[in-house]
């Protein structure tokens, strides 16, 4: 059977089926029978009537125009075509109730009901009673919170505040003030240079190569501007030469206590001024590193007295200096002994348990407390170890690598002070230690009958006058 014979048979069947119920639609007859062209009419292929063809004599080419007319479920059936010509052809689409016809060698038999149910979803999407479907259906509103295309309408942009804070912090820079306390010869200056990979200690900037130890404790501050990967930080190293070097060390901690309170007082006077600065320079001591001699036995009475008094006004981080002079057994025993003495004397060193914010911080800080005091080794010399340049101390038995956690705990101390807890150290200094001093200072000022409270000052001159009358107090607890 040729394609022309098949087309003619189909035309006659549809003309007989559609002509009976649509006599008033003369355009349909002309479309089907007019012209005698072999081109298949496109309007019939878009109707709801589906035909199933079973021809045993000759296989129909699926790519031919005749094969595309049957069984094609195109989007135009649902009335979603967007071209004008497709919309015009939908006017003659649903003129008859959908049905299925099987042509088998010219005979017509009804399709079984089980196969006819395949097209029920198509009938449920449109209304067969409407003969004109040129108007597209109303679009459904999008679900709440659904994204349209590439943009997400549920995004507000709150997370952008992190970038804003980062840019502002990069412009302002950071400040860190570290005080180092301990006897001479414990490697305090060397350890500070090792921490910041630069010469930031007092001995590195003095004019003379050798400096005589003063008779009394003389506190010296050295400030440096350090920049790394675009981040600027003002580092201030406060050294206390002569601490514990005398025969009579009675009250040798008082100059250090006075210096710490002086910085709190200076910050307080800048804060209570009416015309105060937009950003008050922060000279408060954020951290005090106390160097313990590597005796291997226990803490000295001077160590206990110093840390007991200063732990209430500043963050104290105890370290065992020159830990390479101890064996592994001696180091572990010494660390355990120091922790027991700290608990027995009520000395609360950083990180303090009462300042843990949540369970995660408590878990991290507990691991740090188990390592306190840190057994550290400092060095400014580089050596070749396994093809790498490393900071270390060379001995007859090998090279002690400073940043190797198997040799010492310098890496843990560096992470605590710089990489993980620097901001927390500054926050505790500002919100805990400084607030204790501020509340006590303002209460004493308000308790004086002839003194004017700082918050009632009318001009900066009066503020400076009251500041000159204030005496620096010492936390004796």
CSV table of C-alpha atoms in Angstrom, one decimal:
chain,number,residue,atom,x,y,z
A,1,UNK,CA,0.0,0.0,0.0
A,2,UNK,CA,1.5,3.3,-1.0
A,3,UNK,CA,1.5,6.5,1.0
A,4,UNK,CA,-1.0,8.2,-1.3
A,5,UNK,CA,-3.5,5.3,-0.9
A,6,UNK,CA,-3.1,5.4,2.9
A,7,UNK,CA,-3.6,9.2,2.9
A,8,UNK,CA,-6.7,9.0,0.8
A,9,UNK,CA,-8.2,6.3,3.1
A,10,UNK,CA,-7.5,8.4,6.2
A,11,UNK,CA,-9.0,11.5,4.5
A,12,UNK,CA,-12.2,9.7,3.7
A,13,UNK,CA,-12.5,8.3,7.2
A,14,UNK,CA,-12.0,11.7,8.9
A,15,UNK,CA,-14.3,13.4,6.4
A,16,UNK,CA,-17.0,10.9,7.2
A,17,UNK,CA,-16.5,11.2,11.0
A,18,UNK,CA,-16.1,14.9,11.2
A,19,UNK,CA,-18.5,15.9,8.5
A,20,UNK,CA,-21.5,14.4,10.2
A,21,UNK,CA,-21.2,16.6,13.3
A,22,UNK,CA,-19.6,19.7,11.8
A,23,UNK,CA,-21.5,20.6,8.7
A,24,UNK,CA,-21.4,24.2,9.5
A,25,UNK,CA,-17.6,24.3,9.5
A,26,UNK,CA,-16.9,24.4,5.8
A,27,UNK,CA,-13.3,25.3,6.3
A,28,UNK,CA,-12.6,21.8,7.7
A,29,UNK,CA,-13.8,20.2,4.4
A,30,UNK,CA,-11.8,22.5,2.4
A,31,UNK,CA,-8.7,21.8,4.4
A,32,UNK,CA,-9.0,18.1,4.2
A,33,UNK,CA,-10.2,17.6,0.5
A,34,UNK,CA,-9.1,20.8,-1.1
A,35,UNK,CA,-6.1,21.0,-3.6
A,36,UNK,CA,-5.5,17.3,-4.0
A,37,UNK,CA,-2.1,17.8,-2.5
A,38,UNK,CA,-0.2,14.9,-1.0
A,39,UNK,CA,0.9,17.0,1.9
A,40,UNK,CA,-0.8,15.9,5.2
A,41,UNK,CA,-2.9,18.5,6.8
A,42,UNK,CA,-1.4,19.7,10.1
A,43,UNK,CA,-4.7,20.5,11.8
A,44,UNK,CA,-5.8,16.9,11.9
A,45,UNK,CA,-2.5,15.8,13.5
A,46,UNK,CA,-3.3,18.2,16.4
A,47,UNK,CA,-6.7,16.9,17.1
A,48,UNK,CA,-7.6,14.9,20.2
A,49,UNK,CA,-8.5,11.8,18.0
A,50,UNK,CA,-5.7,9.3,18.1
A,51,UNK,CA,-5.3,6.6,15.4
A,52,UNK,CA,-3.4,3.3,15.8
A,53,UNK,CA,-2.2,1.7,12.5
A,54,UNK,CA,-1.3,-1.9,12.1
A,55,UNK,CA,-0.1,-2.6,8.6
A,56,UNK,CA,1.4,-6.0,8.0
A,57,UNK,CA,2.1,-5.7,4.3
A,58,UNK,CA,4.5,-2.7,4.5
A,59,UNK,CA,6.3,-1.0,7.3
A,60,UNK,CA,5.7,2.7,7.5
A,61,UNK,CA,8.7,4.9,7.7
A,62,UNK,CA,8.6,6.6,11.2
A,63,UNK,CA,10.3,9.7,9.8
A,64,UNK,CA,7.8,10.2,7.0
A,65,UNK,CA,5.1,12.9,7.2
A,66,UNK,CA,2.4,10.3,7.4
A,67,UNK,CA,3.9,8.6,10.4
A,68,UNK,CA,4.2,11.8,12.4
A,69,UNK,CA,0.5,12.3,12.2
A,70,UNK,CA,-0.3,9.3,14.4
A,71,UNK,CA,0.3,8.8,18.0
A,72,UNK,CA,1.9,12.3,18.3
A,73,UNK,CA,1.3,13.9,21.7
A,74,UNK,CA,2.4,17.4,21.1
A,75,UNK,CA,2.3,20.4,23.4
A,76,UNK,CA,-0.2,22.1,21.0
A,77,UNK,CA,-2.9,19.7,22.2
A,78,UNK,CA,-2.9,21.3,25.6
A,79,UNK,CA,-3.1,24.8,24.2
A,80,UNK,CA,0.4,25.9,25.3
A,81,UNK,CA,1.8,26.7,21.9
A,82,UNK,CA,3.3,30.2,21.7
A,83,UNK,CA,3.4,30.7,17.9
A,84,UNK,CA,0.4,32.6,16.3
A,85,UNK,CA,-0.1,30.0,13.6
A,86,UNK,CA,-0.4,27.1,16.1
A,87,UNK,CA,-2.9,29.1,18.1
A,88,UNK,CA,-5.1,29.5,15.0
A,89,UNK,CA,-5.1,25.8,14.3
A,90,UNK,CA,-6.3,25.0,17.7
A,91,UNK,CA,-9.7,26.4,16.8
A,92,UNK,CA,-10.6,23.2,15.0
A,93,UNK,CA,-8.9,20.9,17.4
A,94,UNK,CA,-11.5,19.7,19.9
A,95,UNK,CA,-14.5,19.6,17.7
A,96,UNK,CA,-15.3,16.0,18.5
A,97,UNK,CA,-15.1,13.9,21.6
A,98,UNK,CA,-11.8,12.1,21.6
A,99,UNK,CA,-11.9,8.5,20.5
A,100,UNK,CA,-9.6,5.9,19.1
A,101,UNK,CA,-9.8,4.0,15.8
A,102,UNK,CA,-7.9,1.0,14.7
A,103,UNK,CA,-7.4,0.6,10.9
A,104,UNK,CA,-6.5,-3.0,10.0
A,105,UNK,CA,-6.6,-3.6,6.3
A,106,UNK,CA,-9.4,-1.1,5.9
A,107,UNK,CA,-11.6,-2.4,8.7
A,108,UNK,CA,-12.4,-0.3,11.8
A,109,UNK,CA,-12.7,-1.9,15.2
A,110,UNK,CA,-13.1,-0.2,18.6
A,111,UNK,CA,-10.0,0.0,20.8
A,112,UNK,CA,-10.2,-2.0,24.1
A,113,UNK,CA,-11.1,0.2,27.1
A,114,UNK,CA,-7.8,-0.6,28.9
A,115,UNK,CA,-5.8,1.1,26.1
A,116,UNK,CA,-8.3,4.0,25.8
A,117,UNK,CA,-7.6,5.0,29.4
A,118,UNK,CA,-4.1,6.0,28.4
A,119,UNK,CA,-5.3,9.4,27.3
A,120,UNK,CA,-7.5,10.2,30.3
A,121,UNK,CA,-4.8,12.6,31.7
A,122,UNK,CA,-4.9,14.5,28.5
A,123,UNK,CA,-8.7,14.9,28.7
A,124,UNK,CA,-8.5,16.0,32.3
A,125,UNK,CA,-6.2,18.9,31.4
A,126,UNK,CA,-8.6,20.6,29.0
A,127,UNK,CA,-12.3,21.2,28.7
A,128,UNK,CA,-13.7,19.3,25.6
A,129,UNK,CA,-16.9,21.4,25.5
A,130,UNK,CA,-14.9,24.5,24.4
A,131,UNK,CA,-14.5,24.6,20.7
A,132,UNK,CA,-12.2,27.6,20.7
A,133,UNK,CA,-8.9,27.2,22.7
A,134,UNK,CA,-7.0,30.1,21.2
A,135,UNK,CA,-6.6,31.8,24.7
A,136,UNK,CA,-3.8,30.2,26.7
A,137,UNK,CA,-4.7,28.8,30.2
A,138,UNK,CA,-4.0,31.0,33.2
A,139,UNK,CA,-0.5,30.3,34.6
A,140,UNK,CA,-0.3,28.9,38.1
A,141,UNK,CA,1.3,31.1,40.7
A,142,UNK,CA,4.8,29.9,41.8
A,143,UNK,CA,5.1,28.2,45.1
A,144,UNK,CA,6.2,30.2,48.1
A,145,UNK,CA,10.0,30.5,48.4
A,146,UNK,CA,10.5,28.9,45.0
A,147,UNK,CA,13.3,30.3,42.8
A,148,UNK,CA,12.7,31.6,39.3
A,149,UNK,CA,15.4,31.0,36.9
A,150,UNK,CA,18.9,31.7,38.0
A,151,UNK,CA,17.8,34.2,40.7
A,152,UNK,CA,16.7,33.1,44.2
A,153,UNK,CA,13.9,35.5,45.5
A,154,UNK,CA,14.2,34.0,49.0
A,155,UNK,CA,17.8,35.4,49.4
A,156,UNK,CA,18.0,38.5,51.5
A,157,UNK,CA,21.8,39.0,51.8
A,158,UNK,CA,22.4,39.0,55.6
A,159,UNK,CA,25.6,37.0,55.1
A,160,UNK,CA,27.1,40.0,53.4
A,161,UNK,CA,27.7,41.6,56.8
A,162,UNK,CA,30.7,39.3,57.2
A,163,UNK,CA,32.4,40.9,54.2
A,164,UNK,CA,31.5,44.4,55.5
A,165,UNK,CA,33.1,43.6,58.8
A,166,UNK,CA,36.2,42.2,57.2
A,167,UNK,CA,36.7,45.3,55.0
A,168,UNK,CA,36.3,47.6,58.0
A,169,UNK,CA,38.7,45.5,60.1
A,170,UNK,CA,41.2,45.5,57.3
A,171,UNK,CA,41.1,49.3,57.2
A,172,UNK,CA,41.4,49.8,60.9
A,173,UNK,CA,44.0,47.1,61.6
A,174,UNK,CA,44.5,45.3,64.9
A,175,UNK,CA,46.3,45.8,68.2
A,176,UNK,CA,47.9,43.3,70.5
A,177,UNK,CA,49.8,44.1,73.7
A,178,UNK,CA,51.8,41.2,75.2
A,179,UNK,CA,53.8,41.4,78.5
A,180,UNK,CA,56.6,39.0,79.2
A,181,UNK,CA,57.7,38.4,82.8
A,182,UNK,CA,60.4,36.2,84.1
A,183,UNK,CA,64.0,36.0,85.2
A,184,UNK,CA,66.9,37.0,82.9
A,185,UNK,CA,68.3,34.3,80.7
A,186,UNK,CA,65.1,32.3,80.2
A,187,UNK,CA,64.9,33.2,76.5
A,188,UNK,CA,62.0,35.7,76.7
A,189,UNK,CA,63.2,37.9,73.9
A,190,UNK,CA,64.2,34.9,71.7
A,191,UNK,CA,60.7,33.4,72.1
A,192,UNK,CA,59.0,36.7,71.1
A,193,UNK,CA,61.1,36.9,68.0
A,194,UNK,CA,60.3,33.3,67.2
A,195,UNK,CA,56.6,33.9,67.6
A,196,UNK,CA,56.3,36.7,65.1
A,197,UNK,CA,59.2,35.7,62.8
A,198,UNK,CA,60.8,39.1,63.3
A,199,UNK,CA,63.0,41.1,65.7
A,200,UNK,CA,60.3,42.5,68.0
A,201,UNK,CA,62.0,42.0,71.4
A,202,UNK,CA,63.6,44.7,73.5
A,203,UNK,CA,67.1,43.4,73.0
A,204,UNK,CA,66.7,43.4,69.3
A,205,UNK,CA,66.2,47.2,69.2
A,206,UNK,CA,68.5,48.5,71.9
A,207,UNK,CA,71.3,50.7,70.7
A,208,UNK,CA,74.1,48.9,72.7
A,209,UNK,CA,74.8,45.2,72.2
A,210,UNK,CA,74.8,44.6,75.9
A,211,UNK,CA,72.5,46.1,78.5
A,212,UNK,CA,73.1,46.1,82.2
A,213,UNK,CA,70.4,44.6,84.3
A,214,UNK,CA,68.8,47.5,86.2
A,215,UNK,CA,68.8,47.6,90.0
A,216,UNK,CA,65.0,47.9,90.1
A,217,UNK,CA,62.4,46.6,87.7
A,218,UNK,CA,62.1,48.9,84.7
A,219,UNK,CA,59.3,48.2,82.4
A,220,UNK,CA,60.0,49.0,78.7
A,221,UNK,CA,57.5,48.9,75.8
A,222,UNK,CA,58.4,48.4,72.2
A,223,UNK,CA,55.8,48.8,69.5
A,224,UNK,CA,56.0,47.4,66.0
A,225,UNK,CA,53.8,47.6,62.9
A,226,UNK,CA,53.5,44.1,61.4
A,227,UNK,CA,51.8,43.3,58.1
A,228,UNK,CA,51.0,39.9,56.7
A,229,UNK,CA,48.9,39.3,53.5
A,230,UNK,CA,47.4,42.7,53.7
A,231,UNK,CA,46.5,42.4,57.5
A,232,UNK,CA,48.1,45.1,59.6
A,233,UNK,CA,48.7,44.7,63.3
A,234,UNK,CA,50.3,47.0,65.9
A,235,UNK,CA,52.2,44.7,68.2
A,236,UNK,CA,53.5,46.1,71.5
A,237,UNK,CA,55.9,43.9,73.5
A,238,UNK,CA,56.2,44.9,77.2
A,239,UNK,CA,59.4,43.6,78.8
A,240,UNK,CA,60.1,43.5,82.6
A,241,UNK,CA,63.9,43.2,83.0
A,242,UNK,CA,65.1,42.6,86.5
A,243,UNK,CA,62.1,40.6,87.8
A,244,UNK,CA,63.2,38.1,90.4
A,245,UNK,CA,66.9,38.8,89.9
A,246,UNK,CA,67.5,40.3,93.3
A,247,UNK,CA,68.2,38.9,96.7
A,248,UNK,CA,65.2,40.5,98.2
A,249,UNK,CA,62.2,40.1,95.8
A,250,UNK,CA,59.6,41.3,98.2
A,251,UNK,CA,56.7,43.1,96.5
A,252,UNK,CA,58.6,42.9,93.2
A,253,UNK,CA,55.2,42.4,91.4
A,254,UNK,CA,53.9,45.8,92.4
A,255,UNK,CA,55.6,47.8,89.6
A,256,UNK,CA,54.0,45.3,87.1
A,257,UNK,CA,50.7,45.7,88.8
A,258,UNK,CA,50.9,49.4,88.7
A,259,UNK,CA,51.8,49.5,85.0
A,260,UNK,CA,48.7,47.3,84.2
A,261,UNK,CA,46.4,49.6,86.2
A,262,UNK,CA,48.0,52.7,84.6
A,263,UNK,CA,46.9,51.5,81.2
A,264,UNK,CA,43.4,50.8,82.4
A,265,UNK,CA,43.2,54.3,84.0
A,266,UNK,CA,44.5,55.9,80.8
A,267,UNK,CA,41.8,54.1,78.7
A,268,UNK,CA,39.1,55.1,81.3
A,269,UNK,CA,40.0,58.8,81.1
A,270,UNK,CA,39.8,58.7,77.3
A,271,UNK,CA,36.5,57.0,77.6
A,272,UNK,CA,34.7,59.4,80.0
A,273,UNK,CA,35.7,62.5,78.1
A,274,UNK,CA,32.7,64.3,76.5
A,275,UNK,CA,34.7,64.9,73.2
A,276,UNK,CA,36.4,61.6,73.2
A,277,UNK,CA,38.1,60.2,70.2
A,278,UNK,CA,36.3,58.1,67.6
A,279,UNK,CA,38.7,55.2,68.3
A,280,UNK,CA,40.5,55.2,71.6
A,281,UNK,CA,44.1,53.9,71.4
A,282,UNK,CA,44.2,50.6,73.3
A,283,UNK,CA,47.3,50.3,75.4
A,284,UNK,CA,45.8,47.8,77.9
A,285,UNK,CA,47.8,44.6,78.5
A,286,UNK,CA,45.9,41.8,76.8
A,287,UNK,CA,48.1,38.9,77.8
A,288,UNK,CA,51.0,38.2,80.2
A,289,UNK,CA,53.3,35.4,79.4
A,290,UNK,CA,55.0,34.2,82.7
A,291,UNK,CA,58.2,32.2,82.2
A,292,UNK,CA,58.9,29.5,84.7
A,293,UNK,CA,62.5,28.3,85.1
A,294,UNK,CA,62.9,24.6,84.0
A,295,UNK,CA,63.8,23.3,87.5
A,296,UNK,CA,61.8,20.2,87.1
A,297,UNK,CA,60.6,20.2,90.7
A,298,UNK,CA,57.8,22.7,91.6
A,299,UNK,CA,56.9,26.3,91.5
A,300,UNK,CA,58.8,28.8,93.6
A,301,UNK,CA,57.0,31.0,96.1
A,302,UNK,CA,57.7,34.0,93.9
A,303,UNK,CA,55.9,32.3,91.0
A,304,UNK,CA,52.9,31.4,93.1
A,305,UNK,CA,52.6,34.9,94.6
A,306,UNK,CA,53.0,36.7,91.3
A,307,UNK,CA,50.4,34.6,89.3
A,308,UNK,CA,48.0,34.6,92.3
A,309,UNK,CA,47.9,38.4,92.3
A,310,UNK,CA,48.0,39.2,88.6
A,311,UNK,CA,45.6,36.5,87.4
A,312,UNK,CA,42.8,38.7,88.6
A,313,UNK,CA,43.7,41.7,86.5
A,314,UNK,CA,45.2,40.2,83.3
A,315,UNK,CA,45.2,37.0,81.3
A,316,UNK,CA,48.2,34.9,82.3
A,317,UNK,CA,49.7,32.2,80.1
A,318,UNK,CA,52.4,30.2,81.9
A,319,UNK,CA,55.2,28.6,79.9
A,320,UNK,CA,58.2,26.5,80.8
A,321,UNK,CA,61.2,28.2,79.3
A,322,UNK,CA,64.0,26.2,77.6
A,323,UNK,CA,62.1,22.9,77.8
A,324,UNK,CA,64.9,21.2,75.9
A,325,UNK,CA,66.9,21.0,79.1
A,326,UNK,CA,64.4,18.5,80.5
A,327,UNK,CA,63.9,14.9,79.6
A,328,UNK,CA,60.5,13.8,78.5
A,329,UNK,CA,59.8,12.2,81.9
A,330,UNK,CA,60.9,15.3,83.8
A,331,UNK,CA,58.8,17.5,81.5
A,332,UNK,CA,55.6,15.5,82.0
A,333,UNK,CA,56.1,15.4,85.8
A,334,UNK,CA,56.9,19.1,86.0
A,335,UNK,CA,53.8,20.0,84.0
A,336,UNK,CA,51.6,17.8,86.2
A,337,UNK,CA,53.1,19.3,89.4
A,338,UNK,CA,52.5,22.9,88.2
A,339,UNK,CA,48.8,22.2,87.3
A,340,UNK,CA,48.2,20.8,90.8
A,341,UNK,CA,49.8,23.8,92.5
A,342,UNK,CA,47.8,26.2,90.3
A,343,UNK,CA,44.6,24.4,91.4
A,344,UNK,CA,45.6,24.3,95.1
A,345,UNK,CA,46.4,28.0,95.2
A,346,UNK,CA,43.2,29.1,93.3
A,347,UNK,CA,45.2,30.5,90.4
A,348,UNK,CA,43.0,30.8,87.3
A,349,UNK,CA,45.2,31.1,84.2
A,350,UNK,CA,44.0,31.6,80.6
A,351,UNK,CA,41.7,30.1,79.3
A,352,UNK,CA,39.4,30.5,82.4
A,353,UNK,CA,36.6,28.0,82.8
A,354,UNK,CA,34.0,30.5,83.8
A,355,UNK,CA,34.5,32.4,80.5
A,356,UNK,CA,33.7,29.4,78.2
A,357,UNK,CA,30.7,30.5,76.1
A,358,UNK,CA,29.3,27.1,74.9
A,359,UNK,CA,30.0,23.4,74.8
A,360,UNK,CA,32.3,23.6,71.8
A,361,UNK,CA,34.5,26.3,73.4
A,362,UNK,CA,34.6,24.2,76.6
A,363,UNK,CA,35.8,21.1,74.7
A,364,UNK,CA,38.5,23.1,72.9
A,365,UNK,CA,39.7,24.9,76.1
A,366,UNK,CA,39.8,21.7,78.1
A,367,UNK,CA,42.4,20.3,75.7
A,368,UNK,CA,44.4,23.5,76.1
A,369,UNK,CA,44.2,23.4,79.9
A,370,UNK,CA,45.6,19.9,79.8
A,371,UNK,CA,48.7,21.2,78.1
A,372,UNK,CA,49.3,24.1,80.4
A,373,UNK,CA,52.0,25.2,81.1
A,374,UNK,CA,53.4,25.0,77.6
A,375,UNK,CA,56.9,23.6,77.4
A,376,UNK,CA,58.5,25.8,74.7
A,377,UNK,CA,61.8,26.3,72.9
A,378,UNK,CA,62.7,29.4,71.1
A,379,UNK,CA,65.4,30.0,68.4
A,380,UNK,CA,66.4,32.6,65.8
A,381,UNK,CA,68.7,30.3,64.0
A,382,UNK,CA,67.8,28.3,60.9
A,383,UNK,CA,69.2,24.9,60.1
A,384,UNK,CA,69.0,22.4,57.2
A,385,UNK,CA,66.9,19.4,58.3
A,386,UNK,CA,66.0,16.8,55.6
A,387,UNK,CA,66.4,19.3,52.9
A,388,UNK,CA,64.2,22.0,54.6
A,389,UNK,CA,65.2,25.2,56.4
A,390,UNK,CA,63.8,25.1,59.9
A,391,UNK,CA,64.1,27.1,63.1
A,392,UNK,CA,65.8,25.0,65.8
A,393,UNK,CA,68.6,24.5,68.3
A,394,UNK,CA,71.5,22.3,67.2
A,395,UNK,CA,73.1,19.9,69.7
A,396,UNK,CA,75.5,17.1,69.5
A,397,UNK,CA,72.6,14.6,69.4
A,398,UNK,CA,70.7,16.3,66.7
A,399,UNK,CA,68.6,19.4,65.9
A,400,UNK,CA,65.6,20.4,68.1
A,401,UNK,CA,62.9,21.7,65.7
A,402,UNK,CA,61.0,24.6,67.3
A,403,UNK,CA,57.8,24.0,65.3
A,404,UNK,CA,57.8,20.2,65.6
A,405,UNK,CA,55.1,19.2,68.2
A,406,UNK,CA,57.1,16.0,68.9
A,407,UNK,CA,60.0,18.2,70.2
A,408,UNK,CA,58.2,21.0,72.0
A,409,UNK,CA,54.9,22.7,72.4
A,410,UNK,CA,55.8,26.0,70.7
A,411,UNK,CA,53.2,25.4,67.9
A,412,UNK,CA,50.4,25.1,70.4
A,413,UNK,CA,51.4,28.3,72.1
A,414,UNK,CA,51.5,30.2,68.8
A,415,UNK,CA,48.1,28.9,67.8
A,416,UNK,CA,46.7,29.9,71.1
A,417,UNK,CA,48.1,33.5,71.1
A,418,UNK,CA,47.7,34.3,67.4
A,419,UNK,CA,45.7,31.9,65.3
A,420,UNK,CA,42.7,30.8,67.4
A,421,UNK,CA,42.3,32.8,70.6
A,422,UNK,CA,43.7,36.3,70.0
A,423,UNK,CA,40.3,37.9,69.7
A,424,UNK,CA,39.0,36.1,72.7
A,425,UNK,CA,42.0,37.2,74.8
A,426,UNK,CA,41.2,40.8,73.8
A,427,UNK,CA,37.5,40.4,74.5
A,428,UNK,CA,38.1,39.0,78.0
A,429,UNK,CA,40.5,41.9,78.7
A,430,UNK,CA,37.9,44.4,77.7
A,431,UNK,CA,34.7,42.9,79.1
A,432,UNK,CA,36.1,41.3,82.3
A,433,UNK,CA,39.3,42.7,83.6
A,434,UNK,CA,38.8,46.3,82.4
A,435,UNK,CA,35.2,46.3,83.5
A,436,UNK,CA,36.2,45.2,87.1
A,437,UNK,CA,38.6,48.1,87.2
A,438,UNK,CA,36.2,50.6,85.7
A,439,UNK,CA,33.3,49.7,88.1
A,440,UNK,CA,35.6,50.0,91.1
A,441,UNK,CA,37.1,53.2,89.9
A,442,UNK,CA,33.8,54.9,89.2
A,443,UNK,CA,32.4,53.7,92.6
A,444,UNK,CA,35.3,55.3,94.4
A,445,UNK,CA,34.9,58.5,92.5
A,446,UNK,CA,31.2,58.7,93.2
A,447,UNK,CA,31.8,57.9,96.9
A,448,UNK,CA,33.9,61.0,97.4
A,449,UNK,CA,31.6,63.9,98.7
A,450,UNK,CA,33.6,66.6,97.0
A,451,UNK,CA,34.4,64.8,93.8
A,452,UNK,CA,32.4,65.2,90.7
A,453,UNK,CA,31.4,62.0,88.9
A,454,UNK,CA,33.1,61.5,85.5
A,455,UNK,CA,29.7,61.2,83.7
A,456,UNK,CA,28.8,64.8,84.8
A,457,UNK,CA,31.8,66.6,83.4
A,458,UNK,CA,30.9,69.5,81.2
A,459,UNK,CA,34.1,70.0,79.2
A,460,UNK,CA,37.4,68.2,78.4
A,461,UNK,CA,39.4,70.5,80.7
A,462,UNK,CA,37.4,69.4,83.7
A,463,UNK,CA,37.9,65.8,82.7
A,464,UNK,CA,41.6,66.3,82.5
A,465,UNK,CA,41.6,68.0,85.8
A,466,UNK,CA,39.8,65.1,87.5
A,467,UNK,CA,42.1,62.6,85.7
A,468,UNK,CA,45.1,64.4,87.2
A,469,UNK,CA,43.6,64.0,90.7
A,470,UNK,CA,42.9,60.3,90.3
A,471,UNK,CA,45.5,58.1,91.9
A,472,UNK,CA,46.3,54.7,90.3
A,473,UNK,CA,44.9,51.9,92.3
A,474,UNK,CA,46.3,48.5,92.7
A,475,UNK,CA,44.1,45.4,92.8
A,476,UNK,CA,45.1,43.8,96.1
A,477,UNK,CA,42.9,40.7,96.3
